[in-house]
Amino acid sequence: MHEATRIIAIDGPAGAGKSTVARRAAEALGYAFLDTGAMYRAATWRALHLGVNLDDPAALESCARAMQLDMQETEEGLKVFVDGEDVTQAIRSPEVTRVIYKLDQNSGVRRHLVALQRQFGERGPTVAEGRDIGTVVFPKARCKIYLDASLAARTERRAKELEAKGLPVDREKLRAEIHERDEHSRNRADSPLRRADDAVLLDTTNLTPDEVVARIVQLAREKLP
Ligand code: DC
């Protein structure tokens, strides 16, 4: 019921700035924040950690279903626990990012995580971000936003994030990786990334995070009065 009334669905490609602005918009509106990418990352981390055969779809699904996942919003941002272990950093590792496609294209894994995402949304007003929120997870959400930005802008943002963590960055390689992830998200058979027909397109290429947050908050107030 509140699926339609109090859900803000934000989708878009890697590096469009979704999680930063979605979190801040949630804060401004007093909504809960749901980072669905973190859930696919957590499931991937668990499969790697337990040495599950990544080419065995049934084993990946069982592994995801058996996961005890706990996500907590804290002052320092989202904390993610799998089976009681703090994996907040580990789920962002290049190793997880490299093999995550094996899980995010697995229909059994998706079904399970989508069910958890809907349960989260049932609990109260939520800003949810991902790739299939407006199309699959909350198709009846009244406020849907599709965030996009040029490949060059997204590459530059990711590069700055990595550099801020003191990591070396090869921009050409990074650009190719982001492009490859775009292609994968858009072309996979189950829940490909696409803008829902009723989603507002917001191109963030030339916008600051503050401007994007303000626009989302304004849209939410218009659509969810
Ligand atoms: O947004 P992110 O980079 O943390 O997402 C991690 C991966 O999970 C990425 O490969 C896309 C996938 N994903 C998905 O398939 N569906 C979602 N709703 C969210 C993320």
XYZ file of N, CA and C and ligand atoms in Angstrom:
695
model
N 0.817 -1.193 0.000
C 0.000 0.000 0.000
C 0.847 1.238 0.000
N 1.767 1.299 0.999
C 2.678 2.437 0.910
C 3.676 2.232 -0.218
N 3.604 1.038 -0.857
C 4.464 0.830 -2.026
C 4.253 1.976 -3.004
N 2.980 2.296 -3.226
C 2.692 3.336 -4.197
C 2.850 4.726 -3.592
N 2.606 4.844 -2.306
C 2.508 6.186 -1.753
C 3.827 6.744 -1.227
N 4.639 5.920 -0.619
C 5.813 6.468 0.070
C 7.121 5.819 -0.346
N 7.229 5.533 -1.644
C 8.487 4.979 -2.144
C 9.038 5.933 -3.206
N 10.307 6.266 -3.073
C 10.978 7.010 -4.137
C 11.964 6.042 -4.783
N 11.742 5.767 -6.053
C 12.543 4.773 -6.767
C 13.583 5.492 -7.610
N 14.857 5.197 -7.369
C 15.925 5.850 -8.123
C 16.770 4.786 -8.827
N 16.831 4.876 -10.136
C 17.637 3.936 -10.919
C 18.631 4.711 -11.771
N 19.594 3.959 -12.306
C 20.567 4.584 -13.205
C 21.832 3.753 -13.263
N 22.713 4.107 -14.195
C 23.940 3.325 -14.383
C 24.985 3.594 -13.300
N 26.041 2.793 -13.318
C 27.144 2.944 -12.361
C 27.751 4.339 -12.471
N 27.987 4.950 -11.322
C 28.691 6.221 -11.305
C 27.819 7.436 -11.585
N 26.489 7.229 -11.656
C 25.603 8.380 -11.882
C 25.392 9.160 -10.580
N 25.987 8.662 -9.501
C 25.904 9.371 -8.216
C 24.691 8.979 -7.399
N 24.077 7.849 -7.758
C 22.819 7.455 -7.111
C 22.905 7.352 -5.591
N 23.909 6.591 -5.103
C 23.857 6.304 -3.669
C 24.095 7.549 -2.830
N 25.019 8.408 -3.248
C 25.269 9.632 -2.479
C 24.022 10.498 -2.411
N 23.429 10.755 -3.562
C 22.293 11.689 -3.553
C 21.039 11.030 -2.982
N 20.879 9.720 -3.203
C 19.694 9.044 -2.660
C 19.740 9.068 -1.134
N 20.924 8.828 -0.587
C 21.061 8.852 0.878
C 20.723 10.240 1.419
N 21.266 11.258 0.758
C 21.042 12.615 1.260
C 19.592 13.047 1.077
N 18.966 12.621 -0.013
C 17.551 12.959 -0.209
C 16.708 12.265 0.867
N 17.046 11.022 1.177
C 16.308 10.282 2.210
C 16.410 11.028 3.543
N 17.623 11.483 3.838
C 17.854 12.211 5.087
C 16.987 13.468 5.128
N 17.000 14.218 4.011
C 16.252 15.478 3.955
C 14.754 15.250 4.108
N 14.264 14.122 3.601
C 12.824 13.851 3.633
C 12.405 13.068 4.875
N 13.381 12.563 5.633
C 13.069 11.724 6.797
C 12.623 10.328 6.378
N 13.100 9.863 5.227
C 12.777 8.517 4.743
C 13.932 7.568 5.052
N 13.622 6.256 5.068
C 14.698 5.270 5.168
C 15.392 5.190 3.812
N 16.637 4.725 3.821
C 17.415 4.630 2.588
C 17.758 3.165 2.314
N 17.500 2.724 1.098
C 17.802 1.337 0.730
C 18.761 1.300 -0.460
N 19.982 0.828 -0.203
C 21.015 0.687 -1.242
C 20.964 -0.766 -1.718
N 20.257 -1.018 -2.826
C 20.073 -2.414 -3.249
C 21.354 -2.995 -3.855
N 22.217 -2.129 -4.393
C 23.501 -2.611 -4.909
C 24.318 -3.263 -3.789
N 24.192 -2.690 -2.572
C 24.928 -3.247 -1.431
C 24.462 -4.678 -1.151
N 23.198 -4.971 -1.459
C 22.674 -6.322 -1.211
C 23.285 -7.319 -2.213
N 23.382 -6.913 -3.487
C 24.032 -7.789 -4.475
C 25.514 -7.951 -4.134
N 26.108 -6.882 -3.634
C 27.516 -6.954 -3.239
C 27.696 -7.902 -2.048
N 26.774 -7.811 -1.069
C 26.878 -8.667 0.118
C 26.744 -10.146 -0.278
N 25.802 -10.436 -1.175
C 25.605 -11.824 -1.614
C 26.849 -12.320 -2.352
N 27.466 -11.425 -3.119
C 28.672 -11.803 -3.866
C 29.831 -12.053 -2.905
N 29.961 -11.161 -1.926
C 31.025 -11.341 -0.924
C 30.864 -12.695 -0.240
N 29.626 -13.056 0.128
C 29.398 -14.319 0.847
C 29.798 -15.518 -0.019
N 29.422 -15.454 -1.303
C 29.759 -16.569 -2.206
C 31.285 -16.718 -2.328
N 31.983 -15.585 -2.433
C 33.453 -15.639 -2.534
C 34.053 -16.161 -1.231
N 33.543 -15.628 -0.129
C 34.065 -15.967 1.194
C 33.923 -17.469 1.475
N 32.796 -18.036 1.038
C 32.545 -19.459 1.310
C 33.074 -20.360 0.196
N 33.664 -19.753 -0.821
C 34.233 -20.560 -1.898
C 33.183 -21.263 -2.742
N 31.997 -20.658 -2.860
C 30.945 -21.260 -3.682
C 31.355 -21.202 -5.156
N 31.015 -22.243 -5.885
C 31.315 -22.275 -7.329
C 30.476 -21.206 -8.041
N 31.138 -20.199 -8.575
C 30.417 -19.066 -9.172
C 29.740 -19.442 -10.483
N 30.064 -20.620 -10.990
C 29.417 -21.077 -12.231
C 28.269 -22.043 -11.947
N 27.864 -22.135 -10.683
C 26.755 -23.018 -10.306
C 25.581 -22.141 -9.833
N 24.626 -21.840 -10.731
C 23.559 -20.902 -10.389
C 22.742 -21.327 -9.166
N 22.473 -22.643 -9.029
C 21.660 -23.104 -7.894
C 22.415 -22.884 -6.584
N 23.727 -23.129 -6.620
C 24.538 -22.937 -5.404
C 24.578 -21.454 -5.028
N 24.639 -20.577 -6.029
C 24.653 -19.133 -5.739
C 23.331 -18.704 -5.119
N 22.239 -19.260 -5.636
C 20.932 -18.893 -5.075
C 20.826 -19.367 -3.621
N 21.227 -20.636 -3.355
C 21.163 -21.150 -1.973
C 22.020 -20.302 -1.058
N 23.176 -19.913 -1.561
C 24.099 -19.109 -0.758
C 23.453 -17.760 -0.407
N 22.785 -17.161 -1.380
C 22.129 -15.864 -1.128
C 20.965 -16.038 -0.151
N 20.217 -17.125 -0.315
C 19.057 -17.336 0.561
C 19.457 -17.589 2.008
N 20.636 -18.184 2.198
C 21.081 -18.518 3.563
C 21.770 -17.334 4.246
N 21.946 -16.241 3.518
C 22.692 -15.095 4.064
C 21.876 -14.369 5.140
N 22.541 -14.112 6.269
C 21.945 -13.243 7.293
C 22.438 -11.834 6.995
N 21.578 -11.013 6.448
C 22.003 -9.678 6.020
C 21.426 -8.618 6.941
N 22.294 -7.744 7.397
C 21.839 -6.671 8.273
C 22.454 -5.370 7.762
N 21.609 -4.383 7.457
C 22.123 -3.106 6.969
C 21.690 -2.014 7.942
N 22.660 -1.217 8.391
C 22.343 -0.178 9.375
C 22.878 1.166 8.894
N 21.997 2.160 8.934
C 22.439 3.525 8.631
C 23.092 4.094 9.881
N 24.324 4.567 9.770
C 25.007 5.150 10.928
C 25.499 6.545 10.542
N 26.073 7.216 11.522
C 26.638 8.554 11.267
C 27.672 8.513 10.137
N 28.415 7.405 10.087
C 29.476 7.295 9.061
C 28.958 6.707 7.758
N 27.658 6.539 7.649
C 27.105 5.964 6.422
C 26.569 4.567 6.667
N 26.312 3.877 5.556
C 25.710 2.545 5.647
C 26.728 1.518 6.147
N 26.297 0.724 7.138
C 27.138 -0.407 7.573
C 26.430 -1.687 7.166
N 27.210 -2.619 6.612
C 26.625 -3.871 6.122
C 27.259 -5.046 6.864
N 26.385 -5.918 7.397
C 26.852 -7.099 8.114
C 26.315 -8.343 7.423
N 27.190 -9.310 7.190
C 26.759 -10.599 6.640
C 27.111 -11.665 7.668
N 26.110 -12.407 8.092
C 26.293 -13.447 9.116
C 27.023 -12.867 10.338
N 26.704 -11.639 10.677
C 27.281 -11.006 11.862
C 28.630 -10.337 11.638
N 29.206 -10.514 10.452
C 30.529 -9.926 10.179
C 30.376 -8.582 9.450
N 31.140 -7.589 9.891
C 31.084 -6.275 9.246
C 31.825 -6.344 7.904
N 31.075 -6.237 6.814
C 31.662 -6.371 5.469
C 31.550 -5.059 4.680
N 31.329 -3.965 5.413
C 31.106 -2.659 4.786
C 32.180 -2.321 3.745
N 33.434 -2.537 4.120
C 34.540 -2.249 3.185
C 34.674 -3.369 2.158
N 34.594 -4.595 2.650
C 34.892 -5.760 1.805
C 33.965 -5.855 0.594
N 32.707 -5.423 0.752
C 31.779 -5.558 -0.389
C 32.101 -4.575 -1.513
N 32.961 -3.600 -1.242
C 33.339 -2.619 -2.287
C 34.662 -3.002 -2.948
N 35.204 -4.158 -2.610
C 36.516 -4.534 -3.154
C 36.414 -4.805 -4.650
N 37.532 -4.600 -5.382
C 37.529 -4.881 -6.824
C 37.171 -6.336 -7.115
N 37.536 -7.229 -6.204
C 37.252 -8.654 -6.402
C 35.731 -8.891 -6.465
N 35.009 -8.259 -5.557
C 33.544 -8.386 -5.554
C 32.988 -7.760 -6.836
N 33.450 -6.568 -7.166
C 32.939 -5.861 -8.346
C 33.177 -6.677 -9.627
N 34.310 -7.378 -9.660
C 34.682 -8.141 -10.860
C 33.726 -9.312 -11.122
N 33.241 -9.960 -10.068
C 32.432 -11.172 -10.302
C 30.945 -10.982 -9.998
N 30.557 -9.776 -9.630
C 29.174 -9.561 -9.188
C 28.164 -9.894 -10.294
N 28.601 -9.793 -11.544
C 27.669 -10.080 -12.639
C 27.147 -11.518 -12.591
N 27.929 -12.400 -11.967
C 27.483 -13.797 -11.874
C 26.251 -13.899 -10.968
N 26.138 -12.973 -10.020
C 24.983 -13.002 -9.117
C 23.866 -12.096 -9.605
N 24.235 -10.939 -10.161
C 23.153 -10.010 -10.518
C 22.401 -10.455 -11.775
N 22.923 -11.460 -12.489
C 22.157 -11.987 -13.626
C 21.479 -13.315 -13.264
N 21.582 -13.704 -11.979
C 21.002 -14.974 -11.532
C 19.565 -14.716 -11.047
N 18.594 -15.294 -11.752
C 17.184 -14.979 -11.450
C 16.783 -15.401 -10.047
N 17.335 -16.517 -9.554
C 17.003 -16.986 -8.198
C 17.520 -16.005 -7.153
N 18.734 -15.535 -7.351
C 19.311 -14.551 -6.427
C 18.468 -13.278 -6.468
N 18.115 -12.850 -7.670
C 17.327 -11.614 -7.814
C 15.984 -11.750 -7.108
N 15.305 -12.883 -7.333
C 13.985 -13.076 -6.699
C 14.089 -12.904 -5.188
N 15.112 -13.528 -4.612
C 15.266 -13.462 -3.160
C 15.535 -12.024 -2.706
N 16.460 -11.355 -3.379
C 16.807 -10.000 -2.936
C 15.654 -9.023 -3.169
N 14.928 -9.222 -4.262
C 13.765 -8.343 -4.526
C 12.733 -8.521 -3.405
N 12.530 -9.763 -2.949
C 11.571 -9.998 -1.849
C 12.031 -9.256 -0.589
N 13.328 -9.298 -0.301
C 13.844 -8.574 0.877
C 13.657 -7.062 0.709
N 13.865 -6.586 -0.519
C 13.728 -5.138 -0.779
C 12.273 -4.703 -0.574
N 11.344 -5.544 -1.019
C 9.923 -5.183 -0.833
C 9.554 -5.184 0.644
N 10.114 -6.149 1.400
C 9.852 -6.165 2.845
C 10.348 -4.865 3.477
N 11.512 -4.429 3.051
C 12.084 -3.184 3.580
C 11.121 -2.029 3.292
N 10.625 -1.971 2.070
C 9.711 -0.899 1.670
C 8.390 -0.935 2.435
N 7.985 -2.132 2.848
C 6.744 -2.279 3.615
C 6.845 -1.592 4.976
N 8.081 -1.465 5.462
C 8.241 -0.953 6.834
C 7.978 0.537 6.933
N 8.067 1.257 5.829
C 7.809 2.690 5.929
C 8.361 3.432 4.736
N 8.232 4.761 4.756
C 8.691 5.582 3.635
C 10.163 5.317 3.314
N 10.445 5.099 2.045
C 11.789 4.637 1.656
C 12.263 5.295 0.364
N 13.519 5.685 0.343
C 14.190 6.019 -0.916
C 15.027 4.793 -1.275
N 14.691 4.129 -2.380
C 15.426 2.924 -2.789
C 16.166 3.222 -4.077
N 17.440 2.810 -4.129
C 18.189 3.031 -5.377
C 18.795 1.745 -5.893
N 18.880 1.643 -7.223
C 19.439 0.440 -7.831
C 19.361 0.508 -9.341
N 19.008 -0.641 -9.946
C 18.920 -0.714 -11.409
C 17.516 -1.055 -11.885
N 16.718 -1.667 -10.989
C 15.399 -2.184 -11.386
C 14.325 -1.779 -10.388
N 14.545 -0.680 -9.678
C 13.615 -0.309 -8.607
C 12.268 0.132 -9.189
N 12.325 1.032 -10.175
C 11.069 1.540 -10.750
C 10.407 0.548 -11.702
N 11.197 -0.391 -12.232
C 10.643 -1.327 -13.218
C 10.162 -2.631 -12.587
N 10.889 -3.138 -11.582
C 10.599 -4.474 -11.043
C 10.253 -4.450 -9.545
N 11.077 -3.779 -8.757
C 10.914 -3.891 -7.300
C 9.665 -3.134 -6.834
N 9.558 -1.871 -7.231
C 8.393 -1.069 -6.843
C 7.774 -0.418 -8.087
N 7.181 -1.242 -8.962
C 6.664 -0.679 -10.221
C 5.535 0.328 -9.997
N 4.904 0.266 -8.815
C 3.793 1.203 -8.574
C 4.235 2.471 -7.851
N 5.528 2.600 -7.594
C 6.001 3.812 -6.910
C 5.546 5.033 -7.709
N 5.081 6.047 -7.005
C 4.582 7.232 -7.738
C 5.699 8.212 -8.057
N 6.803 8.095 -7.339
C 7.930 8.993 -7.616
C 9.115 8.157 -8.089
N 9.379 8.213 -9.394
C 10.482 7.449 -9.971
C 11.441 8.411 -10.665
N 12.719 8.188 -10.424
C 13.717 9.070 -11.020
C 14.794 8.205 -11.667
N 15.166 8.564 -12.873
C 16.260 7.870 -13.558
C 17.418 8.845 -13.654
N 18.488 8.543 -12.908
C 19.663 9.419 -12.902
C 20.652 8.948 -13.955
N 21.112 9.877 -14.749
C 22.108 9.505 -15.747
C 23.191 10.584 -15.792
N 24.291 10.280 -16.421
C 25.359 11.256 -16.639
C 26.234 10.681 -17.736
N 26.985 11.546 -18.411
C 27.830 11.052 -19.510
C 28.866 10.074 -18.959
N 29.347 9.201 -19.840
C 30.374 8.241 -19.425
C 31.613 8.977 -18.914
N 31.954 10.076 -19.574
C 33.145 10.838 -19.158
C 32.962 11.379 -17.740
N 31.783 11.921 -17.454
C 31.537 12.495 -16.120
C 31.540 11.394 -15.062
N 30.942 10.259 -15.398
C 30.881 9.162 -14.421
C 32.274 8.602 -14.148
N 33.078 8.540 -15.201
C 34.455 8.045 -15.030
C 35.228 8.994 -14.117
N 35.080 10.283 -14.351
C 35.816 11.276 -13.573
C 35.400 11.229 -12.095
N 34.103 11.048 -11.841
C 33.632 10.974 -10.449
C 34.221 9.764 -9.741
N 34.181 8.602 -10.414
C 34.731 7.378 -9.815
C 36.228 7.547 -9.563
N 36.914 8.169 -10.541
C 38.361 8.354 -10.406
C 38.663 9.198 -9.163
N 37.901 10.258 -8.977
C 38.118 11.146 -7.816
C 37.862 10.396 -6.511
N 36.807 9.557 -6.507
C 36.499 8.765 -5.301
C 37.668 7.860 -4.945
N 38.197 7.184 -5.964
C 39.308 6.251 -5.734
C 40.552 7.008 -5.296
N 40.807 8.142 -5.954
C 41.987 8.947 -5.595
C 41.879 9.471 -4.160
N 40.652 9.798 -3.753
C 40.451 10.284 -2.384
C 40.796 9.195 -1.371
N 40.675 7.935 -1.817
C 41.038 6.829 -0.919
C 42.522 6.479 -1.054
N 43.236 7.279 -1.844
C 44.673 7.048 -2.000
C 45.007 5.930 -2.976
N 44.021 5.532 -3.809
C 44.267 4.424 -4.743
C 44.717 4.970 -6.099
N 45.616 4.254 -6.776
C 46.057 4.700 -8.099
C 44.934 4.499 -9.118
N 44.838 5.407 -10.091
C 43.732 5.325 -11.052
C 44.247 5.397 -12.486
N 43.822 4.423 -13.289
C 44.090 4.457 -14.724
C 42.747 4.817 -15.383
N 42.614 6.080 -15.820
C 41.302 6.562 -16.273
C 40.761 5.798 -17.485
N 41.671 5.444 -18.395
C 41.224 4.708 -19.589
C 40.610 3.366 -19.201
N 41.313 2.692 -18.276
C 40.864 1.371 -17.832
C 39.522 1.514 -17.089
N 39.454 2.537 -16.253
C 38.240 2.768 -15.462
C 37.045 3.024 -16.384
N 37.286 3.843 -17.393
C 36.226 4.166 -18.354
C 35.734 2.893 -19.054
N 36.679 2.040 -19.438
C 36.321 0.787 -20.111
C 35.528 -0.117 -19.164
N 35.916 -0.136 -17.892
C 35.206 -0.976 -16.913
C 33.773 -0.490 -16.709
N 33.617 0.832 -16.587
C 32.271 1.384 -16.375
C 31.410 1.106 -17.603
N 32.006 1.267 -18.769
C 31.278 1.001 -20.011
C 30.832 -0.469 -20.067
N 31.724 -1.346 -19.648
C 31.410 -2.777 -19.669
C 30.264 -3.096 -18.699
N 30.290 -2.448 -17.528
C 29.210 -2.671 -16.550
C 27.888 -2.127 -17.091
N 27.957 -0.997 -17.788
C 26.739 -0.433 -18.407
C 26.131 -1.446 -19.367
N 27.009 -1.992 -20.223
C 26.529 -2.932 -21.244
C 25.895 -4.140 -20.575
N 26.569 -4.628 -19.520
C 26.043 -5.803 -18.815
C 24.671 -5.485 -18.204
N 24.575 -4.349 -17.498
C 23.302 -3.998 -16.833
C 22.169 -3.850 -17.852
N 22.502 -3.268 -19.013
C 21.444 -2.981 -19.992
C 21.045 -4.207 -20.803
N 21.973 -5.154 -20.939
C 21.719 -6.268 -21.854
C 21.379 -7.579 -21.177
N 21.415 -7.621 -19.843
C 21.132 -8.921 -19.223
C 19.641 -9.239 -19.398
N 19.351 -10.562 -19.382
C 17.979 -10.998 -19.680
C 17.016 -10.631 -18.552
N 17.460 -10.818 -17.301
C 16.561 -10.593 -16.166
C 16.741 -9.170 -15.638
N 15.671 -8.396 -15.630
C 15.665 -7.048 -15.053
C 16.762 -6.136 -15.587
N 16.857 -5.991 -16.897
C 17.878 -5.086 -17.432
C 17.627 -3.645 -16.978
N 18.723 -2.894 -16.908
C 18.589 -1.483 -16.540
C 17.883 -0.735 -17.661
N 16.794 -0.106 -17.335
C 16.150 0.781 -18.299
C 15.307 1.783 -17.522
N 15.044 2.899 -18.158
C 14.213 3.914 -17.505
C 12.765 3.472 -17.573
N 12.089 3.439 -16.423
C 10.659 3.124 -16.430
C 9.945 4.225 -17.211
N 8.854 3.868 -17.895
C 8.151 4.853 -18.733
C 7.739 6.090 -17.930
N 7.420 5.862 -16.655
C 6.933 6.984 -15.835
C 8.029 7.581 -14.941
N 9.293 7.287 -15.253
C 10.382 7.864 -14.444
C 10.830 9.197 -15.033
N 11.150 10.131 -14.155
C 11.676 11.429 -14.593
C 13.175 11.267 -14.846
N 13.621 11.688 -16.011
C 15.048 11.584 -16.331
C 15.785 12.802 -15.785
N 16.825 12.534 -15.017
C 17.612 13.632 -14.462
C 19.065 13.421 -14.893
N 19.543 14.270 -15.795
C 20.914 14.151 -16.261
C 21.800 14.962 -15.324
N 22.686 14.281 -14.616
C 23.470 14.946 -13.569
C 24.852 15.391 -14.047
N 25.101 15.246 -15.372
C 26.438 15.543 -15.893
C 26.958 16.904 -15.422
N 26.092 17.908 -15.492
C 26.542 19.259 -15.134
C 25.918 19.767 -13.841
N 25.479 18.838 -13.002
C 24.867 19.256 -11.736
C 25.763 18.850 -10.563
N 25.747 19.657 -9.511
C 26.466 19.266 -8.292
C 25.557 18.323 -7.505
N 26.131 17.536 -6.578
C 25.289 16.668 -5.746
C 24.185 17.460 -5.035
N 24.507 18.668 -4.537
C 23.494 19.492 -3.857
C 22.309 19.780 -4.774
N 22.630 20.084 -6.037
C 21.549 20.401 -6.986
C 20.687 19.169 -7.269
N 21.332 18.015 -7.365
C 20.576 16.782 -7.637
C 19.665 16.459 -6.444
N 20.212 16.576 -5.241
C 19.416 16.286 -4.041
C 18.202 17.227 -3.997
N 18.446 18.509 -4.257
C 17.351 19.489 -4.203
C 16.259 19.127 -5.209
N 16.673 18.693 -6.384
C 15.711 18.327 -7.439
C 14.892 17.093 -7.019
N 15.559 16.106 -6.413
C 14.857 14.892 -5.970
C 13.847 15.238 -4.871
N 14.288 16.077 -3.928
C 13.401 16.452 -2.828
C 12.184 17.202 -3.380
N 12.431 18.082 -4.331
C 11.331 18.841 -4.947
C 10.352 17.893 -5.660
N 10.897 16.944 -6.431
C 10.043 15.977 -7.143
C 9.226 15.148 -6.158
N 9.888 14.736 -5.076
C 9.193 13.917 -4.070
C 8.031 14.709 -3.483
N 8.261 15.991 -3.208
C 7.192 16.810 -2.584
C 6.049 17.017 -3.567
N 6.399 17.112 -4.871
C 5.343 17.285 -5.880
C 4.513 16.012 -6.031
N 5.222 14.867 -6.062
C 4.541 13.609 -6.402
C 3.981 12.880 -5.192
N 4.526 13.149 -4.016
C 4.064 12.473 -2.799
C 3.671 13.537 -1.779
N 2.649 14.320 -2.071
C 2.346 15.444 -1.187
C 1.856 14.959 0.186
O 25.215 0.194 -7.509
P 26.346 -0.779 -7.246
O 27.584 -0.534 -8.054
O 26.657 -0.957 -5.793
O 25.746 -2.175 -7.769
C 26.471 -3.352 -7.667
C 26.024 -4.342 -8.727
O 24.723 -4.826 -8.466
C 26.028 -3.857 -10.146
O 26.671 -4.850 -10.935
C 24.586 -3.767 -10.552
C 23.906 -4.710 -9.611
N 22.581 -4.261 -9.184
C 21.486 -4.838 -9.772
O 21.629 -5.682 -10.655
N 20.239 -4.471 -9.374
C 20.074 -3.544 -8.404
N 18.838 -3.202 -8.032
C 21.200 -2.938 -7.807
C 22.452 -3.312 -8.225
